[in-house]
Every structure is written in C-alpha cells, then in structure tokens.
C-alpha cells in the first residue's frame, strides 16, 4: 500500500566496499562530492565517472538500485538543466520564439546535470553498502574530538540510530493500521481536504499510541540493562582500521590529488 | 456465492533485495456456509492469504473473484465487498482509536451508512455477543487488558454484520475460558445465521473441535485442504512442516499400538472418549466370554 521509501536502503552483498570501515566510506563520499566541484571540465568529469563506475562495480550492488535514487530527483534535474539552458547568455545556438538556447547554456546545463547525477549516485553507494548503524558509528568516531567542547557526540549518535531504526517499523505499523481500518470501511482516498483530514484520525491515534508505547518500552529496556551515555562506554564491535582501509585512503588521496591537478593545469 | 482464488501469487517488496514470495500459486474455492480453519507454521503466509479475501492486498498475479466478479476489476466496489467480508486482524491494538469502547465498535457500522443510533444498537449486540461486559462500554479502549481489547476488536467487525467472517488468531492471548467462550460464540453465529467463518489458528485442538474444512499452509503453498480428520491422518508429514495433530490423536495412536482396538483417527476429546469406552467394553466382553 505504502510504496517502499528508500531511507536506509541498505543492499546486503559480499563486496570489498561493504567490508570497508564506514569511516572510510564516509570520508570517501565527502572527497568524491568535493571532487565533482573541483573538476570543472568534461575530461575531468570523465575521470570522476570512471572512479564512480569502478566503485559501483566493486560494490556488487546492481546498478538499477543506484539509479533508483535518481528517479526521485529527476524533476529537479530537468528544471536545473532547462533553466541553465535558456537563462545563460552567450552565443545563440537556436531560437524558439522568445526562448534562446546558447552554447554556454548547453555546456553549463551539461555540467550541472553531470554533477547532480554524480552527487546522488555517489552518496547512494555509501547508503547502499553501509547499514545506518555503521554510519552513525562512523560519525560518532569522526566527531569525537567535539567532545572536548562538550558536544554530546555519543548521545546524538544514539538518537540518530534509534530514529533511523524506527522509520521502517513505523512505516510497517502505518500499513497494518491502515489495513485494519479499511477492513472496517474506513476511506482514506476520497472526500475534500477537511473530510480527508478527519478520516486520518482512525489512523493517527493508534499510530501515535503505538509510537509512544514503543518508545516507552525501549527506554525501559535500556534502563533495565543499566544503559547510560557516553562516558567510559565501550563498543561490542569497535571500529578498527585494517590494511584495506589504509589502501582505500591512499586511493582517495591520489584521486583528490588528480582532481586538484586537473583544476590547476586547467585540463 | 463464493470467493475463488485462481493461481494467486503474492510477493512482498518485489524488485528489491528483500523480496519475499509469501504466496505461491494458490487455488482455493470458499463456498457459502463453511467453517474453515487455516493452520501453518509462523511465516507460512496465513495472514497474507486472508488479506486477499477482502481485497486488502492486490495479488502480484492471479485472479480473485467474489460471486463471480473479479474484485480487482476497475469498476468493482471494494468497499462494499469489505462490508460483506469482515476481517479481524491479529493485533487488536491496531484498530482501536475512539474515546470509548462503544464508539469504537460503532465505527464500522457507521461507515456502512447507519445512523449513530442504529450503529449503537449493532455495537451493543456485537459487544454482548463476544462476552464484553456492559459496565465497560464507556471505558477508554486503551485502559483495557489485552484480552478485552481483542474482544472489542472482534465486536468491531461483527457489528458490521458480515456474510463472511475471517479471524486471524482471535484467541491468542486469551485465557482458556475466554478462548472457549469466543469460539463457541463464533460457532453459534455460524450455526444460527449460516455465515461463513474462516479461522486462522495455531491450536490444533481448536480447529479439530470447530471447523469442517482445514487448509494447511506451508511456505506460501496449500499443503492440505480437507476435513480435519483426513488432514490429521497425515500427522507425521504435519510434524515435518512444523505442525502437529491434536494431542488426543497421539494418545489414540499409542493406545492402538498397545493393543486397544480404538479408532486412531479421533481428533476431539469427545470422539476419543467414546471410542475408548467402546473398545474397553469390547475387550471386557471378550474376557468374560
Ligand atoms: N509487510 C511485510 N513486508 C515484507 N514481508 C512481509 C510482510 N508481512 C509478512 N511478510 C513476510 O511474508 C511471509 C508470510 O507472512 P505472514 O504474515 O502471512 O505469515 P503468517 O503465516 O501469518 O505467520 P504468523 O503465524 O506468524 O502470523 C513471511 O515470510 C513474512 O516475513
Ligand atoms: Mg499471521
């Protein structure tokens, strides 16, 4: 009934990318995003594309999952391309009434499109190969220095992973409640806006009650196991860099250096 | 008048890494007036199957007809279908939302177009039918115990006067007396008003006692579809798919193996008692002769 939304869309597979330390993947994604703004020419984009394609191949995630994320931003992409095409001044390539398409506009639109596509698929690789828990772990570790200035890093990470964990549960719950009420003749589809809002009550009340109950149960379960925040807390699976992670960092640095060189020498 | 499923398949999250084929090629005919039990191990597809009977989920492939009409045809009135085919879900807390029990039970009948007064009449009748006490009618549904919630949820669907009533494990979480009360009430409804009952259950004793047709689900397929007596004859195969026959069947087999000429296919305690008494009498008669 509810279309599966793609938050925390982890795709389980046995690949080198899946096994990398999540910190590497997080930093790698940042570097990749920065690189597509450093590269400023089509040969440069070719290098970035090559890098992206090899990561997709290594991750063993079927490319169709990568491009699922793109469908969501398709409208944004089209709008960006069209605005860049018609609003950039320069040599006119062709005219359609008052709409003028310029050579500079076409180049600009092409660059924006490439950047957006790379941005989305680049971050998809991270979310598809890393579980939300690994990601929050990585962030907790990377942000640990902020502890010095009294930012409660552990607590923030904990809240994030609980919130992420609850999204699919609440989605499923919504689906079940909707079905139970539809079976009793509820109508969630017709009527005007006021009618429809009113019709949501039989869905929202049980949903909120169940969310509060779950939150309460979780709090009790955590307390029963003597959970308390960050200080002196160790992890069952502490993140530890291995050889492949150092190798990955070397590759990332080489890639970033290539991007800077391309920019400096205006390739 | 019947529900018919032809080659029905259902897949959860198709096209993703989490694809689950919950139903594989189901063919079933549910004629009027039967009392049907559905059993199967956890995750065998029982809940998924019954949601097809009132068009809550659309099969991935295959057709479902009610009285000969395809329920997924464009113009088909599925809301009307759902008021004839009532479905009580496994977890009652999913559907309670009103301030008081009576109003909650009125939700269904009022959606069918009844006035508040008429709906209340149906609601009272349904609540009393499931053994819910009148003094609790104005309580908040959230103050009730699990078993009481379950009764209110069942009443919520009963109040709509369905022609076919489907119950997903209605007795889970009830005490033995409450369980017998509710099942007896349902059997009564079946007898008095001739409505079709489909009961999903994990209790072999319950299905053996009440139903006249038993459907066994195994990994999304129908493994057996026959009278309980015939199905429980396959008790060894049932064990292989994570089920069992009623306990009394095992006792009868043990008695027979030890030389008492009883009817080993007895599935209810009453039947078994009769058969044992008869066998004992015969044996006693032989000794005296
Ligand atoms: N909303 C859902 N999303 C994805 N998979 C589901 C969903 N609901 C059920 N499934 C899967 O479909 C299969 C059949 O589930 P179903 O709920 O029909 O089983 P069941 O026979 O009712 O089990 P139980 O006896 O535990 O109630 C299971 O493998 C289950 O994991
Ligand atoms: Mg179930």
Short mmCIF file of N, CA, C and O in Angstrom, two decimals, chain A residues 1 4 8-12 64-65 68 173 175-187 190 199 201-203 205-206 209-210 213-214, chain B residues 12-18 51 54 56-57 79 82-83 85-87 89 91 93-98 104-105 107-109 111 142 156-157 160:
data_model
loop_
_atom_site.label_atom_id
_atom_site.label_comp_id
_atom_site.label_asym_id
_atom_site.label_seq_id
_atom_site.Cartn_x
_atom_site.Cartn_y
_atom_site.Cartn_z
N UNK A 1 0.84 -1.20 0.00
CA UNK A 1 0.00 0.00 0.00
C UNK A 1 0.87 1.25 0.00
O UNK A 1 0.82 2.06 -0.91
N UNK A 4 7.46 1.52 -0.86
CA UNK A 4 8.67 1.46 -0.03
C UNK A 4 9.51 2.70 -0.26
O UNK A 4 9.95 2.95 -1.36
N UNK A 8 17.66 4.57 4.34
CA UNK A 8 18.34 3.43 4.94
C UNK A 8 18.18 2.22 4.04
O UNK A 8 17.85 1.14 4.49
N UNK A 9 18.40 2.42 2.75
CA UNK A 9 18.12 1.38 1.75
C UNK A 9 19.30 0.44 1.60
O UNK A 9 19.78 0.25 0.50
N UNK A 10 19.76 -0.12 2.68
CA UNK A 10 20.94 -0.99 2.65
C UNK A 10 20.72 -2.17 1.72
O UNK A 10 19.67 -2.81 1.75
N UNK A 11 21.71 -2.46 0.88
CA UNK A 11 21.62 -3.62 0.00
C UNK A 11 22.69 -4.62 0.43
O UNK A 11 23.88 -4.39 0.23
N UNK A 12 22.28 -5.74 1.04
CA UNK A 12 23.28 -6.68 1.54
C UNK A 12 24.00 -7.37 0.38
O UNK A 12 23.37 -7.85 -0.54
N UNK A 64 20.85 -0.89 -11.10
CA UNK A 64 19.48 -0.34 -11.10
C UNK A 64 19.10 0.22 -9.72
O UNK A 64 18.29 1.13 -9.61
N UNK A 65 19.72 -0.31 -8.65
CA UNK A 65 19.45 0.25 -7.32
C UNK A 65 20.08 1.62 -7.15
O UNK A 65 19.55 2.49 -6.48
N UNK A 68 17.86 4.15 -8.77
CA UNK A 68 16.56 4.37 -8.16
C UNK A 68 16.52 5.74 -7.49
O UNK A 68 15.55 6.46 -7.59
N UNK A 173 3.94 -0.33 10.65
CA UNK A 173 2.81 -0.15 11.55
C UNK A 173 1.70 0.64 10.86
O UNK A 173 0.53 0.28 10.97
N UNK A 175 1.05 0.81 7.76
CA UNK A 175 0.44 -0.06 6.78
C UNK A 175 -0.59 -0.99 7.44
O UNK A 175 -1.70 -1.15 6.96
N UNK A 176 -0.20 -1.57 8.59
CA UNK A 176 -1.10 -2.51 9.26
C UNK A 176 -2.35 -1.81 9.77
O UNK A 176 -3.45 -2.32 9.65
N UNK A 177 -2.16 -0.62 10.38
CA UNK A 177 -3.31 0.09 10.92
C UNK A 177 -4.25 0.49 9.79
O UNK A 177 -5.47 0.34 9.89
N UNK A 178 -3.67 0.99 8.69
CA UNK A 178 -4.49 1.37 7.55
C UNK A 178 -5.35 0.19 7.09
O UNK A 178 -6.55 0.33 6.87
N UNK A 179 -4.72 -0.97 6.99
CA UNK A 179 -5.46 -2.14 6.53
C UNK A 179 -6.57 -2.49 7.49
O UNK A 179 -7.69 -2.78 7.07
N UNK A 180 -6.26 -2.45 8.80
CA UNK A 180 -7.28 -2.81 9.78
C UNK A 180 -8.48 -1.86 9.69
O UNK A 180 -9.62 -2.28 9.82
N UNK A 181 -8.21 -0.56 9.47
CA UNK A 181 -9.33 0.38 9.39
C UNK A 181 -10.06 0.29 8.06
O UNK A 181 -11.28 0.43 8.02
N UNK A 182 -9.33 0.03 6.98
CA UNK A 182 -10.00 -0.14 5.68
C UNK A 182 -10.94 -1.35 5.76
O UNK A 182 -12.05 -1.33 5.22
N UNK A 183 -10.50 -2.39 6.49
CA UNK A 183 -11.35 -3.56 6.65
C UNK A 183 -12.63 -3.20 7.39
O UNK A 183 -13.64 -3.88 7.26
N UNK A 184 -12.61 -2.11 8.18
CA UNK A 184 -13.82 -1.68 8.87
C UNK A 184 -14.53 -0.56 8.09
O UNK A 184 -15.32 0.18 8.65
N UNK A 185 -14.17 -0.43 6.84
CA UNK A 185 -14.89 0.51 5.99
C UNK A 185 -14.34 1.92 5.96
O UNK A 185 -14.96 2.81 5.40
N UNK A 186 -13.16 2.15 6.58
CA UNK A 186 -12.58 3.49 6.53
C UNK A 186 -12.22 3.83 5.10
O UNK A 186 -11.97 2.96 4.28
N UNK A 187 -12.21 5.14 4.81
CA UNK A 187 -11.94 5.60 3.45
C UNK A 187 -10.84 6.65 3.52
O UNK A 187 -11.05 7.72 4.07
N UNK A 190 -11.07 9.29 -0.68
CA UNK A 190 -11.96 10.27 -1.32
C UNK A 190 -12.35 11.36 -0.33
O UNK A 190 -12.00 11.32 0.84
N UNK A 199 -10.72 11.87 8.29
CA UNK A 199 -10.63 10.43 8.09
C UNK A 199 -9.30 9.85 8.55
O UNK A 199 -9.17 8.64 8.69
N UNK A 201 -7.95 10.41 11.43
CA UNK A 201 -7.91 10.19 12.88
C UNK A 201 -7.81 8.72 13.26
O UNK A 201 -6.95 8.35 14.06
N UNK A 202 -8.63 7.84 12.63
CA UNK A 202 -8.50 6.42 12.99
C UNK A 202 -7.14 5.82 12.67
O UNK A 202 -6.79 4.76 13.17
N UNK A 203 -6.37 6.50 11.83
CA UNK A 203 -5.02 6.03 11.53
C UNK A 203 -4.01 6.63 12.51
O UNK A 203 -3.15 5.94 13.05
N UNK A 205 -4.37 8.12 15.58
CA UNK A 205 -4.43 7.82 17.02
C UNK A 205 -3.71 6.52 17.36
O UNK A 205 -2.79 6.51 18.18
N UNK A 206 -4.05 5.40 16.69
CA UNK A 206 -3.31 4.17 17.03
C UNK A 206 -1.82 4.28 16.71
O UNK A 206 -0.99 3.72 17.43
N UNK A 209 -0.15 6.24 19.54
CA UNK A 209 -0.13 5.42 20.76
C UNK A 209 0.93 4.35 20.64
O UNK A 209 1.71 4.11 21.58
N UNK A 210 1.01 3.72 19.46
CA UNK A 210 1.99 2.66 19.32
C UNK A 210 3.41 3.23 19.34
O UNK A 210 4.32 2.61 19.90
N UNK A 213 4.23 3.91 22.92
CA UNK A 213 4.41 2.67 23.65
C UNK A 213 5.78 2.06 23.33
O UNK A 213 6.51 1.63 24.21
N UNK A 214 6.12 2.09 22.04
CA UNK A 214 7.42 1.55 21.65
C UNK A 214 8.57 2.33 22.28
O UNK A 214 9.55 1.76 22.73
N UNK B 12 6.18 -9.74 -1.46
CA UNK B 12 6.45 -8.51 -0.71
C UNK B 12 7.71 -7.86 -1.27
O UNK B 12 8.66 -8.55 -1.62
N UNK B 13 7.75 -6.53 -1.32
CA UNK B 13 8.88 -5.74 -1.82
C UNK B 13 9.47 -6.30 -3.11
O UNK B 13 10.64 -6.63 -3.15
N UNK B 14 8.67 -6.45 -4.16
CA UNK B 14 9.22 -7.01 -5.39
C UNK B 14 10.31 -6.09 -5.96
O UNK B 14 10.24 -4.88 -5.81
N UNK B 15 11.30 -6.70 -6.57
CA UNK B 15 12.35 -5.94 -7.23
C UNK B 15 13.38 -5.34 -6.29
O UNK B 15 14.15 -4.49 -6.68
N UNK B 16 13.39 -5.74 -5.00
CA UNK B 16 14.43 -5.27 -4.10
C UNK B 16 15.19 -6.47 -3.55
O UNK B 16 14.86 -7.61 -3.84
N UNK B 17 16.18 -6.17 -2.73
CA UNK B 17 16.98 -7.24 -2.15
C UNK B 17 16.16 -8.04 -1.12
O UNK B 17 16.54 -9.13 -0.74
N UNK B 18 15.03 -7.45 -0.67
CA UNK B 18 14.27 -8.10 0.40
C UNK B 18 13.01 -8.78 -0.12
O UNK B 18 12.04 -8.96 0.61
N UNK B 51 -5.76 -11.63 3.76
CA UNK B 51 -5.94 -10.25 3.30
C UNK B 51 -6.33 -10.18 1.83
O UNK B 51 -6.76 -9.13 1.36
N UNK B 54 -10.58 -10.13 1.28
CA UNK B 54 -11.42 -8.92 1.23
C UNK B 54 -10.71 -7.79 0.48
O UNK B 54 -10.94 -6.62 0.74
N UNK B 56 -7.77 -6.48 0.49
CA UNK B 56 -6.90 -5.51 1.16
C UNK B 56 -5.55 -5.44 0.47
O UNK B 56 -4.90 -4.41 0.47
N UNK B 57 -5.12 -6.56 -0.08
CA UNK B 57 -3.89 -6.54 -0.87
C UNK B 57 -4.22 -7.09 -2.25
O UNK B 57 -5.09 -7.93 -2.42
N UNK B 79 -15.22 -1.36 -1.37
CA UNK B 79 -15.72 -1.01 -0.03
C UNK B 79 -16.94 -1.86 0.31
O UNK B 79 -17.10 -2.31 1.44
N UNK B 82 -15.82 -5.22 1.31
CA UNK B 82 -15.26 -5.31 2.66
C UNK B 82 -16.33 -5.26 3.73
O UNK B 82 -16.07 -5.65 4.87
N UNK B 83 -17.51 -4.73 3.41
CA UNK B 83 -18.53 -4.77 4.45
C UNK B 83 -19.24 -6.12 4.45
O UNK B 83 -19.92 -6.46 5.41
N UNK B 85 -17.33 -9.01 3.68
CA UNK B 85 -16.28 -9.92 4.12
C UNK B 85 -15.52 -9.23 5.26
O UNK B 85 -14.68 -8.38 5.02
N UNK B 86 -15.86 -9.57 6.49
CA UNK B 86 -15.25 -8.91 7.65
C UNK B 86 -13.95 -9.59 8.02
O UNK B 86 -13.84 -10.81 7.99
N UNK B 87 -12.94 -8.78 8.36
CA UNK B 87 -11.65 -9.35 8.72
C UNK B 87 -11.19 -8.79 10.06
O UNK B 87 -11.10 -7.58 10.23
N UNK B 89 -8.11 -8.51 12.53
CA UNK B 89 -6.66 -8.68 12.46
C UNK B 89 -6.07 -9.33 13.70
O UNK B 89 -6.69 -9.39 14.75
N UNK B 91 -3.61 -8.31 15.60
CA UNK B 91 -3.27 -7.45 16.74
C UNK B 91 -4.33 -6.37 16.90
O UNK B 91 -4.40 -5.45 16.11
N UNK B 93 -4.70 -3.91 18.89
CA UNK B 93 -4.35 -2.52 19.19
C UNK B 93 -4.18 -1.69 17.92
O UNK B 93 -4.10 -0.48 17.98
N UNK B 94 -4.15 -2.34 16.77
CA UNK B 94 -4.01 -1.61 15.52
C UNK B 94 -5.26 -0.86 15.11
O UNK B 94 -5.22 -0.05 14.20
N UNK B 95 -6.39 -1.17 15.72
CA UNK B 95 -7.59 -0.55 15.18
C UNK B 95 -8.41 0.24 16.20
O UNK B 95 -9.38 0.86 15.85
N UNK B 96 -7.99 0.25 17.48
CA UNK B 96 -8.77 0.98 18.49
C UNK B 96 -8.32 2.43 18.51
O UNK B 96 -7.13 2.71 18.58
N UNK B 97 -9.27 3.36 18.43
CA UNK B 97 -8.85 4.77 18.42
C UNK B 97 -9.83 5.70 19.11
O UNK B 97 -9.49 6.84 19.40
N UNK B 98 -11.06 5.25 19.37
CA UNK B 98 -12.07 6.17 19.89
C UNK B 98 -11.90 6.42 21.39
O UNK B 98 -11.08 5.78 22.04
N UNK B 104 -16.04 3.09 19.42
CA UNK B 104 -15.09 2.41 18.57
C UNK B 104 -15.77 1.31 17.77
O UNK B 104 -15.53 1.15 16.57
N UNK B 105 -16.64 0.56 18.44
CA UNK B 105 -17.33 -0.52 17.74
C UNK B 105 -18.31 0.05 16.72
O UNK B 105 -18.60 -0.57 15.70
N UNK B 107 -17.73 2.43 14.73
CA UNK B 107 -17.01 2.94 13.56
C UNK B 107 -17.36 2.18 12.29
O UNK B 107 -17.68 2.78 11.25
N UNK B 108 -17.34 0.85 12.35
CA UNK B 108 -17.64 0.03 11.18
C UNK B 108 -19.06 0.25 10.66
O UNK B 108 -19.25 0.65 9.51
N UNK B 109 -20.07 0.01 11.51
CA UNK B 109 -21.46 0.19 11.05
C UNK B 109 -21.72 1.60 10.52
O UNK B 109 -22.45 1.78 9.54
N UNK B 111 -19.59 3.54 9.05
CA UNK B 111 -19.00 3.61 7.70
C UNK B 111 -19.89 2.93 6.67
O UNK B 111 -19.80 3.22 5.49
N UNK B 142 -8.12 2.02 25.54
CA UNK B 142 -6.70 1.85 25.88
C UNK B 142 -6.48 1.46 27.33
O UNK B 142 -5.37 1.14 27.73
N UNK B 156 -15.94 -5.08 16.83
CA UNK B 156 -15.89 -4.01 15.83
C UNK B 156 -16.18 -4.50 14.43
O UNK B 156 -16.72 -3.77 13.61
N UNK B 157 -15.81 -5.73 14.15
CA UNK B 157 -16.08 -6.28 12.82
C UNK B 157 -17.45 -6.99 12.80
O UNK B 157 -18.21 -6.86 11.86
N UNK B 160 -20.60 -5.11 11.96
CA UNK B 160 -20.90 -4.78 10.56
C UNK B 160 -21.73 -5.86 9.88
O UNK B 160 -22.01 -5.76 8.69
#
